[in-house]
mmCIF file of C-alpha atoms in Angstrom:
data_model
loop_
_atom_site.group_PDB
_atom_site.id
_atom_site.type_symbol
_atom_site.label_atom_id
_atom_site.label_comp_id
_atom_site.label_asym_id
_atom_site.label_seq_id
_atom_site.Cartn_x
_atom_site.Cartn_y
_atom_site.Cartn_z
ATOM 1 C CA MET A 1 -0.118 0.035 -0.035
ATOM 2 C CA PRO A 2 2.679 2.587 0.725
ATOM 3 C CA GLU A 3 4.111 2.446 -2.874
ATOM 4 C CA PRO A 4 0.961 3.382 -4.506
ATOM 5 C CA ILE A 5 0.991 6.589 -2.084
ATOM 6 C CA ASN A 6 4.953 7.396 -3.229
ATOM 7 C CA ARG A 7 3.941 6.896 -6.862
ATOM 8 C CA ALA A 8 1.097 9.473 -6.369
ATOM 9 C CA ALA A 9 3.055 11.920 -4.225
ATOM 10 C CA THR A 10 5.779 11.789 -7.453
ATOM 11 C CA LEU A 11 3.132 12.393 -9.758
ATOM 12 C CA ALA A 12 1.728 15.175 -7.651
ATOM 13 C CA GLY A 13 5.320 16.549 -7.301
ATOM 14 C CA GLY A 14 5.964 16.503 -10.998
ATOM 15 C CA ALA A 15 2.709 18.387 -11.735
ATOM 16 C CA ALA A 16 3.406 21.269 -9.394
ATOM 17 C CA LEU A 17 6.964 21.432 -10.611
ATOM 18 C CA ALA A 18 5.955 21.718 -14.095
ATOM 19 C CA PHE A 19 3.092 24.389 -13.148
ATOM 20 C CA LEU A 20 5.811 26.188 -11.481
ATOM 21 C CA LEU A 21 8.277 25.962 -14.522
ATOM 22 C CA SER A 22 5.546 27.346 -16.846
ATOM 23 C CA ALA A 23 4.532 30.220 -14.229
ATOM 24 C CA CYS A 24 8.413 31.265 -13.841
ATOM 25 C CA GLY A 25 10.521 30.025 -16.926
ATOM 26 C CA GLY A 26 8.198 28.517 -19.212
ATOM 27 C CA GLY A 27 7.788 31.982 -21.014
ATOM 28 C CA ASP A 28 11.243 31.065 -22.648
ATOM 29 C CA THR A 29 9.456 28.849 -25.280
ATOM 30 C CA GLY A 30 7.223 31.998 -26.327
ATOM 31 C CA ARG A 31 9.996 34.495 -26.422
ATOM 32 C CA ALA A 32 11.974 32.253 -28.604
ATOM 33 C CA GLU A 33 8.825 32.141 -31.006
ATOM 34 C CA ARG A 34 8.513 35.908 -30.652
ATOM 35 C CA GLU A 35 12.121 36.797 -31.246
ATOM 36 C CA PRO A 36 12.381 36.023 -34.962
ATOM 37 C CA ASP A 37 9.315 38.336 -35.555
ATOM 38 C CA THR A 38 11.047 41.260 -33.184
ATOM 39 C CA VAL A 39 14.343 40.819 -35.457
ATOM 40 C CA ALA A 40 12.500 40.753 -38.736
ATOM 41 C CA GLY A 41 10.608 43.764 -37.681
ATOM 42 C CA GLY A 42 13.455 45.930 -36.849
ATOM 43 C CA ALA A 43 15.375 44.692 -40.294
ATOM 44 C CA GLU A 44 12.514 46.012 -42.203
ATOM 45 C CA GLY A 45 12.513 49.127 -40.080
ATOM 46 C CA ALA A 46 16.087 49.647 -41.184
ATOM 47 C CA GLU A 47 15.460 48.512 -44.770
ATOM 48 C CA GLU A 48 12.686 51.341 -45.070
ATOM 49 C CA THR A 49 14.982 54.424 -43.276
ATOM 50 C CA ALA A 50 17.694 53.061 -45.755
ATOM 51 C CA ALA A 51 15.435 53.206 -48.697
ATOM 52 C CA ALA A 52 14.193 56.558 -47.673
ATOM 53 C CA GLU A 53 17.656 57.971 -47.483
ATOM 54 C CA GLU A 54 18.744 56.631 -50.816
ATOM 55 C CA ALA A 55 15.613 58.241 -52.441
ATOM 56 C CA VAL A 56 16.900 61.667 -51.840
ATOM 57 C CA GLU A 57 19.701 61.930 -54.201
ATOM 58 C CA LEU A 58 21.623 65.020 -53.867
ATOM 59 C CA VAL A 59 23.131 66.802 -56.524
ATOM 60 C CA ASP A 60 26.192 69.092 -56.836
ATOM 61 C CA PRO A 61 24.722 72.557 -56.758
ATOM 62 C CA MET A 62 27.089 74.092 -59.664
ATOM 63 C CA GLU A 63 25.232 71.222 -61.861
ATOM 64 C CA LEU A 64 21.556 72.630 -60.919
ATOM 65 C CA ALA A 65 22.620 76.336 -61.277
ATOM 66 C CA PRO A 66 21.518 78.137 -64.331
ATOM 67 C CA ASP A 67 24.376 79.881 -66.108
ATOM 68 C CA HIS A 68 23.050 83.291 -65.192
ATOM 69 C CA LEU A 69 19.830 83.667 -62.863
ATOM 70 C CA CYS A 70 19.313 87.264 -64.193
ATOM 71 C CA GLU A 71 18.736 85.743 -67.791
ATOM 72 C CA VAL A 72 16.074 83.225 -67.017
ATOM 73 C CA LEU A 73 12.927 84.993 -67.391
ATOM 74 C CA SER A 74 11.115 85.430 -70.213
ATOM 75 C CA GLN A 75 10.865 88.671 -71.802
ATOM 76 C CA ASP A 76 7.195 88.617 -71.845
ATOM 77 C CA THR A 77 7.122 88.350 -68.206
ATOM 78 C CA LEU A 78 9.607 90.963 -67.580
ATOM 79 C CA ASP A 79 7.712 93.381 -70.029
ATOM 80 C CA GLU A 80 4.300 92.771 -68.309
ATOM 81 C CA PHE A 81 5.455 92.574 -64.688
ATOM 82 C CA VAL A 82 8.077 95.443 -64.708
ATOM 83 C CA GLY A 83 8.150 97.069 -67.621
ATOM 84 C CA PRO A 84 10.004 97.843 -71.082
ATOM 85 C CA GLY A 85 11.990 100.682 -69.626
ATOM 86 C CA ARG A 86 13.230 98.588 -66.857
ATOM 87 C CA ALA A 87 16.893 98.878 -65.342
ATOM 88 C CA GLY A 88 18.789 96.940 -62.691
ATOM 89 C CA ASN A 89 21.637 94.541 -62.383
ATOM 90 C CA GLN A 90 20.709 92.307 -65.349
ATOM 91 C CA GLU A 91 23.962 92.586 -66.879
ATOM 92 C CA GLY A 92 26.111 92.083 -63.521
ATOM 93 C CA GLU A 93 27.555 88.994 -61.785
ATOM 94 C CA GLY A 94 24.978 89.176 -59.051
ATOM 95 C CA GLY A 95 23.171 86.101 -60.846
ATOM 96 C CA VAL A 96 26.140 84.032 -61.757
ATOM 97 C CA PRO A 97 26.856 80.971 -59.482
ATOM 98 C CA ASP A 98 30.270 81.437 -58.044
ATOM 99 C CA PRO A 99 32.224 78.078 -57.171
ATOM 100 C CA ASP A 100 34.298 79.582 -54.441
ATOM 101 C CA SER A 101 31.267 80.623 -52.566
ATOM 102 C CA LEU A 102 30.066 77.098 -52.712
ATOM 103 C CA GLU A 103 33.356 76.019 -51.254
ATOM 104 C CA ASN A 104 33.160 78.402 -48.353
ATOM 105 C CA THR A 105 29.628 78.166 -47.537
ATOM 106 C CA GLY A 106 28.114 75.070 -48.768
ATOM 107 C CA GLN A 107 25.851 76.626 -51.014
ATOM 108 C CA LEU A 108 25.361 78.743 -53.927
ATOM 109 C CA THR A 109 23.566 82.197 -53.712
ATOM 110 C CA MET A 110 22.371 84.513 -56.776
ATOM 111 C CA THR A 111 20.470 87.676 -56.589
ATOM 112 C CA CYS A 112 18.758 89.681 -59.188
ATOM 113 C CA ILE A 113 16.961 93.193 -59.038
ATOM 114 C CA THR A 114 15.111 94.911 -61.737
ATOM 115 C CA THR A 115 12.933 98.186 -61.635
ATOM 116 C CA ASP A 116 10.574 100.433 -63.941
ATOM 117 C CA VAL A 117 8.632 103.707 -63.671
ATOM 118 C CA ASP A 118 6.048 104.655 -65.802
ATOM 119 C CA ILE A 119 5.850 108.446 -65.485
ATOM 120 C CA ASP A 120 4.035 109.101 -68.704
ATOM 121 C CA ALA A 121 0.615 107.374 -67.163
ATOM 122 C CA GLU A 122 -1.775 109.411 -65.718
ATOM 123 C CA ALA A 123 -1.191 107.891 -62.399
ATOM 124 C CA PRO A 124 2.389 106.977 -62.407
ATOM 125 C CA ARG A 125 3.117 103.320 -61.592
ATOM 126 C CA SER A 126 6.360 101.789 -60.530
ATOM 127 C CA HIS A 127 7.408 97.928 -60.622
ATOM 128 C CA SER A 128 10.452 96.271 -58.814
ATOM 129 C CA LEU A 129 11.160 92.871 -58.771
ATOM 130 C CA THR A 130 13.922 91.477 -56.592
ATOM 131 C CA TYR A 131 14.443 87.618 -56.901
ATOM 132 C CA SER A 132 17.186 85.074 -55.455
ATOM 133 C CA LEU A 133 18.093 81.580 -55.745
ATOM 134 C CA GLU A 134 19.969 79.445 -53.130
ATOM 135 C CA ILE A 135 21.099 76.013 -53.832
ATOM 136 C CA SER A 136 22.470 74.060 -51.172
ATOM 137 C CA GLU A 137 24.788 70.732 -50.918
ATOM 138 C CA GLU A 138 21.878 69.430 -48.464
ATOM 139 C CA LEU A 139 18.321 69.767 -48.261
ATOM 140 C CA GLN A 140 16.792 73.083 -47.377
ATOM 141 C CA MET A 141 14.240 71.742 -44.905
ATOM 142 C CA ASP A 142 17.354 69.776 -43.112
ATOM 143 C CA ASP A 143 18.726 73.094 -42.261
ATOM 144 C CA TYR A 144 19.063 73.985 -38.790
ATOM 145 C CA VAL A 145 17.075 77.393 -39.653
ATOM 146 C CA LEU A 146 14.038 76.260 -41.784
ATOM 147 C CA PRO A 147 13.198 78.771 -44.625
ATOM 148 C CA ILE A 148 9.726 77.869 -44.445
ATOM 149 C CA GLU A 149 7.491 76.142 -41.439
ATOM 150 C CA GLU A 150 5.598 73.701 -42.600
ATOM 151 C CA SER A 151 2.502 75.256 -40.677
ATOM 152 C CA GLU A 152 3.091 78.589 -42.976
ATOM 153 C CA ALA A 153 3.122 76.810 -46.055
ATOM 154 C CA ASP A 154 0.243 77.380 -48.580
ATOM 155 C CA PRO A 155 -0.537 74.379 -50.835
ATOM 156 C CA SER A 156 -2.871 76.353 -52.959
ATOM 157 C CA LEU A 157 0.029 78.354 -54.442
ATOM 158 C CA GLY A 158 1.124 75.239 -56.292
ATOM 159 C CA VAL A 159 4.793 75.990 -56.899
ATOM 160 C CA GLY A 160 7.799 73.708 -55.346
ATOM 161 C CA GLU A 161 7.580 71.490 -52.242
ATOM 162 C CA LEU A 162 6.690 74.150 -49.902
ATOM 163 C CA ALA A 163 5.662 77.730 -50.444
ATOM 164 C CA ALA A 164 4.324 80.524 -48.521
ATOM 165 C CA ILE A 165 3.567 84.473 -49.416
ATOM 166 C CA GLU A 166 3.413 87.250 -47.290
ATOM 167 C CA PHE A 167 1.947 91.194 -48.390
ATOM 168 C CA GLN A 168 3.610 93.926 -47.203
ATOM 169 C CA ARG A 169 3.499 98.004 -47.181
ATOM 170 C CA GLU A 170 -0.500 97.829 -47.344
ATOM 171 C CA GLY A 171 -0.533 95.371 -50.253
ATOM 172 C CA THR A 172 1.848 97.020 -52.900
ATOM 173 C CA SER A 173 4.590 94.344 -51.605
ATOM 174 C CA ALA A 174 4.471 90.393 -52.242
ATOM 175 C CA GLU A 175 7.242 88.354 -50.530
ATOM 176 C CA LEU A 176 7.136 84.707 -51.927
ATOM 177 C CA THR A 177 9.366 81.920 -50.442
ATOM 178 C CA VAL A 178 9.697 78.671 -52.175
ATOM 179 C CA VAL A 179 11.270 75.352 -51.140
ATOM 180 C CA ASP A 180 11.941 72.515 -53.489
ATOM 181 C CA GLY A 181 14.638 69.957 -52.361
ATOM 182 C CA GLN A 182 18.051 71.796 -52.502
ATOM 183 C CA VAL A 183 16.490 74.742 -54.088
ATOM 184 C CA LEU A 184 15.295 77.904 -52.165
ATOM 185 C CA VAL A 185 13.675 80.789 -54.481
ATOM 186 C CA LYS A 186 12.682 84.187 -52.962
ATOM 187 C CA VAL A 187 10.596 86.394 -54.728
ATOM 188 C CA THR A 188 9.630 90.383 -53.939
ATOM 189 C CA TYR A 189 7.527 91.801 -56.290
ATOM 190 C CA ASP A 190 6.505 95.489 -55.661
ATOM 191 C CA ALA A 191 3.716 97.580 -57.592
ATOM 192 C CA ASP A 192 2.185 100.766 -56.577
ATOM 193 C CA GLU A 193 0.301 103.791 -58.206
ATOM 194 C CA VAL A 194 1.445 107.242 -57.091
ATOM 195 C CA VAL A 195 -1.665 109.349 -56.104
ATOM 196 C CA ASP A 196 -2.477 112.423 -54.166
ATOM 197 C CA ASP A 197 -3.348 111.761 -50.820
ATOM 198 C CA GLY A 198 -5.870 115.060 -50.731
ATOM 199 C CA ALA A 199 -3.321 116.859 -48.490
ATOM 200 C CA GLY A 200 -0.828 117.645 -51.512
ATOM 201 C CA ASP A 201 1.308 114.647 -50.905
ATOM 202 C CA TYR A 202 1.814 111.906 -53.334
ATOM 203 C CA VAL A 203 1.639 108.386 -52.122
ATOM 204 C CA GLY A 204 2.164 104.926 -53.327
ATOM 205 C CA VAL A 205 -0.838 102.839 -53.083
ATOM 206 C CA ALA A 206 -1.827 99.151 -54.436
ATOM 207 C CA TYR A 207 -3.499 99.076 -57.642
ATOM 208 C CA LEU A 208 -3.268 95.417 -57.980
ATOM 209 C CA ASP A 209 -5.148 92.818 -55.632
ATOM 210 C CA GLU A 210 -3.338 90.257 -53.654
ATOM 211 C CA GLU A 211 -4.528 87.400 -56.276
ATOM 212 C CA GLU A 212 -2.941 89.370 -59.300
ATOM 213 C CA MET A 213 0.308 89.881 -57.075
ATOM 214 C CA THR A 214 0.220 86.126 -56.187
ATOM 215 C CA ARG A 215 0.089 85.189 -59.969
ATOM 216 C CA ARG A 216 3.017 87.359 -60.456
ATOM 217 C CA ALA A 217 5.076 86.432 -57.916
ATOM 218 C CA VAL A 218 4.379 82.625 -58.354
ATOM 219 C CA THR A 219 4.883 82.881 -62.283
ATOM 220 C CA VAL A 220 8.351 84.282 -61.475
ATOM 221 C CA ALA A 221 9.171 81.455 -59.215
ATOM 222 C CA GLU A 222 8.007 78.937 -61.674
ATOM 223 C CA GLU A 223 10.497 80.037 -64.447
ATOM 224 C CA ILE A 224 13.187 80.215 -61.989
ATOM 225 C CA LEU A 225 12.671 76.768 -60.964
ATOM 226 C CA ALA A 226 12.545 75.617 -64.663
ATOM 227 C CA ALA A 227 15.894 76.757 -65.434
ATOM 228 C CA VAL A 228 17.466 74.750 -62.345
ATOM 229 C CA GLY A 229 18.832 71.582 -63.188
#
């Protein structure tokens, strides 16, 4: 009779031990089953990150820059937006990419300005167009000083990857900023009409609405971007 009791005790002890192992250390099997999934997930994440980095192919700014920024705008655009009697630095070196600047600063910067005043009109009008092109060795949005906050971008402008526009001086000046990869374009377009303020003083007032000012600034930016690369 003692033998069955001992056998029962042994079986009970074995069951208890199995239960304890299951509660305390039995997770090893489950962990071993999960580890391949974790490793695979980590590998996939690394591959996705690498693929995203490879998707951005940086180009030498000298290859992207036009030969002369001040020559990229069409004559029709300059005639309509500024005027046929315009003057500025169109023939100067400000629009020529400088490899020394690239070596020293890591970017190219070109700037042009052209102006015109129509004094023959009943209400004299003046126009000024200043535009710059910056091409960096890195993406513009990777800079520690962002040219445009994403919250400020206006998708309706339909130019570049990110764009924003502001109006200054009671609507007589439009300032457009456009980011497109390594490229940053800034356009400042001024247009006003000189009128008598009623007190014997002549002042410049807006004669174009914001929609038209925006159209002109965006057109300039589009022509500049078309000349890049």
